[in-house]
Amino acid sequence: MPDQQPSQPEYLIAASILSADFARLGEDISAALDAGADTVHLDVMDNHYVPNLTVGPMVCEALRNYGISAPIDVHLMVKPVDRLIPDFAKAGADYITVHPEATEHLDRTLQLIRDHGCKPGLVFNPATPLSFLNHTLNKLDMILLMSVNPGFGGQSFIPATLEKLRQVRSLIDSSGNSIRLEVDGGVKADNIYDIANAGADTFVAGTAIFGTEDYHAAIAAMRKELARCTS
Ligand code: DX5
Ligand code: ZN
């Protein structure tokens, strides 16, 4: 008889640059990857769509030139958004995720990401309804649920995200499409088990990694919790 154990999804930990040391970004991101992070989450903020200001495509390209080869998921918190998509594609982005509130023509924006060779993702703020998935699901490679309001690292996970994750997991599974379900904000070793059990497979961690002295220990603690999940 084959082993009937339920298989564990491929869990990915994405290190968010927002809490890294911007004065030595390449080195700090490399340290997180060496310590076990799987991907890089690049938070792009414009002081317009969100009340904070970070980095643009030049920094993404600089990380590639520095030697970062892990997948980079670019989380665009900018409005308007279309203008920057080709630039981030050229700068080495793998995934590009956008907020529906940041574009007048969401379908066109998602297609623009695809046309530039990147994987499109749609981001939901805590109060953004999932109805935006009604006519977009077949165009997505990633759905990102914000578990804090976007703009700052170090905020607390909003518990209502768990129910929203369950709803999205069910939509993804019934679609039969291969879509990653990412969660962003307040993810730590002490809640990652519940978040994974609610259906997430990709976990953004900013302060949970960069806010510690020992990145390896921080990531190992999250992996240990994930290993307890069976579905
Ligand atoms: C917030 C950003 C997050 C942020 C998460 O707007 O989108 O990616 O870095 O930070 P932590 O993990 O510290 O909550
Ligand atoms: Zn983010």
Coordinates of N, CA, C and O and ligand atoms in Angstrom, one line a residue, residues 16-19 41 43 45 50 75 77 144 146 148-156 184-188 204-208, ligand 1:
S16 N 11.3 39.9 3.7 CA 10.9 41.3 3.3 C 12.1 42.3 3.5 O 12.6 42.4 4.7
I17 N 12.5 43.0 2.5 CA 13.6 43.9 2.6 C 13.3 45.1 3.5 O 14.2 45.7 4.0
L18 N 12.0 45.3 3.8 CA 11.6 46.5 4.6 C 12.3 46.6 5.9 O 12.5 47.7 6.4
S19 N 12.5 45.5 6.6 CA 13.2 45.5 7.9 C 14.7 45.2 7.8 O 15.3 45.1 8.8
H41 N 11.2 39.4 -0.8 CA 10.0 40.2 -0.9 C 10.3 41.6 -0.9 O 10.8 42.2 0.1
D43 N 9.4 45.3 -1.0 CA 8.3 46.3 -0.8 C 8.5 47.6 -1.4 O 9.5 48.3 -1.0
M45 N 7.1 51.3 -2.0 CA 6.1 52.2 -1.4 C 6.4 53.6 -2.0 O 7.5 54.0 -2.1
V50 N 0.5 54.4 -0.2 CA 0.7 54.1 1.2 C 1.6 55.2 1.8 O 2.4 55.8 1.1
H75 N 6.3 43.6 -4.4 CA 5.0 44.0 -3.9 C 4.9 45.5 -4.1 O 5.5 46.3 -3.4
M77 N 3.2 48.9 -3.9 CA 2.3 49.7 -3.2 C 2.4 51.1 -3.7 O 2.9 52.0 -3.0
L144 N -2.0 37.5 -2.7 CA -1.3 38.0 -1.5 C -2.3 38.6 -0.5 O -3.0 39.6 -0.9
M146 N -2.9 40.7 2.7 CA -2.3 41.6 3.7 C -2.9 41.2 5.1 O -4.1 41.3 5.2
V148 N -1.8 43.0 7.7 CA -1.8 44.3 8.3 C -2.1 45.3 7.3 O -2.2 45.0 6.1
N149 N -2.4 46.5 7.7 CA -2.6 47.6 6.7 C -1.2 48.0 6.1 O -0.3 48.1 6.9
P150 N -1.1 48.1 4.8 CA 0.2 48.2 4.2 C 0.9 49.6 4.5 O 0.2 50.6 4.7
G151 N 2.2 49.5 4.6 CA 3.0 50.8 4.8 C 4.1 50.6 5.7 O 5.1 51.3 5.6
F152 N 4.0 49.7 6.7 CA 5.1 49.6 7.7 C 5.3 48.2 8.2 O 4.3 47.4 8.2
G153 N 6.5 47.9 8.5 CA 6.8 46.6 9.1 C 6.5 46.7 10.6 O 6.2 47.7 11.2
G154 N 6.6 45.5 11.2 CA 6.5 45.4 12.7 C 5.1 45.6 13.2 O 5.0 45.8 14.4
Q155 N 4.1 45.5 12.4 CA 2.7 45.6 13.0 C 2.2 44.2 13.4 O 2.8 43.2 13.0
S156 N 1.1 44.2 14.1 CA 0.5 42.9 14.6 C -0.4 42.2 13.6 O -1.2 42.9 12.9
D184 N 1.2 38.5 4.3 CA 2.1 39.5 4.5 C 1.7 40.4 5.7 O 0.7 41.1 5.6
G185 N 2.5 40.4 6.8 CA 2.3 41.3 7.9 C 2.2 40.5 9.2 O 1.2 39.8 9.4
G186 N 3.1 40.7 10.1 CA 3.0 40.2 11.4 C 3.2 38.7 11.5 O 2.8 38.1 12.5
V187 N 3.8 38.1 10.5 CA 4.0 36.6 10.5 C 5.3 36.3 11.4 O 6.3 36.9 11.2
K188 N 5.1 35.4 12.3 CA 6.2 35.0 13.3 C 6.1 33.6 13.6 O 5.1 32.9 13.2
V204 N 5.6 36.0 4.2 CA 6.5 37.1 4.2 C 6.9 37.3 5.6 O 6.1 37.3 6.6
A205 N 8.2 37.5 5.8 CA 8.7 37.7 7.2 C 9.7 38.9 7.1 O 10.8 38.8 6.4
G206 N 9.4 40.0 7.8 CA 10.3 41.1 7.8 C 11.0 41.1 9.2 O 12.1 40.6 9.4
T207 N 10.3 41.7 10.2 CA 10.9 41.8 11.5 C 11.2 40.5 12.1 O 12.1 40.3 12.9
A208 N 10.4 39.5 11.7 CA 10.6 38.1 12.3 C 12.0 37.6 12.0 O 12.5 36.7 12.7
Ligands
DX5_1 C1 4.0 46.1 4.9 C2 4.8 45.3 4.0 C3 5.4 44.0 4.6 C4 6.3 44.2 5.8 C5 6.0 43.1 6.7 O1 3.2 47.0 4.2 O2 4.1 44.9 2.8 O3 6.0 43.2 3.6 O4 7.6 44.2 5.5 O5 6.7 43.3 7.8 P1 6.6 42.4 9.1 O6 7.0 41.0 8.7 O7 7.6 43.0 10.0 O8 5.2 42.5 9.6

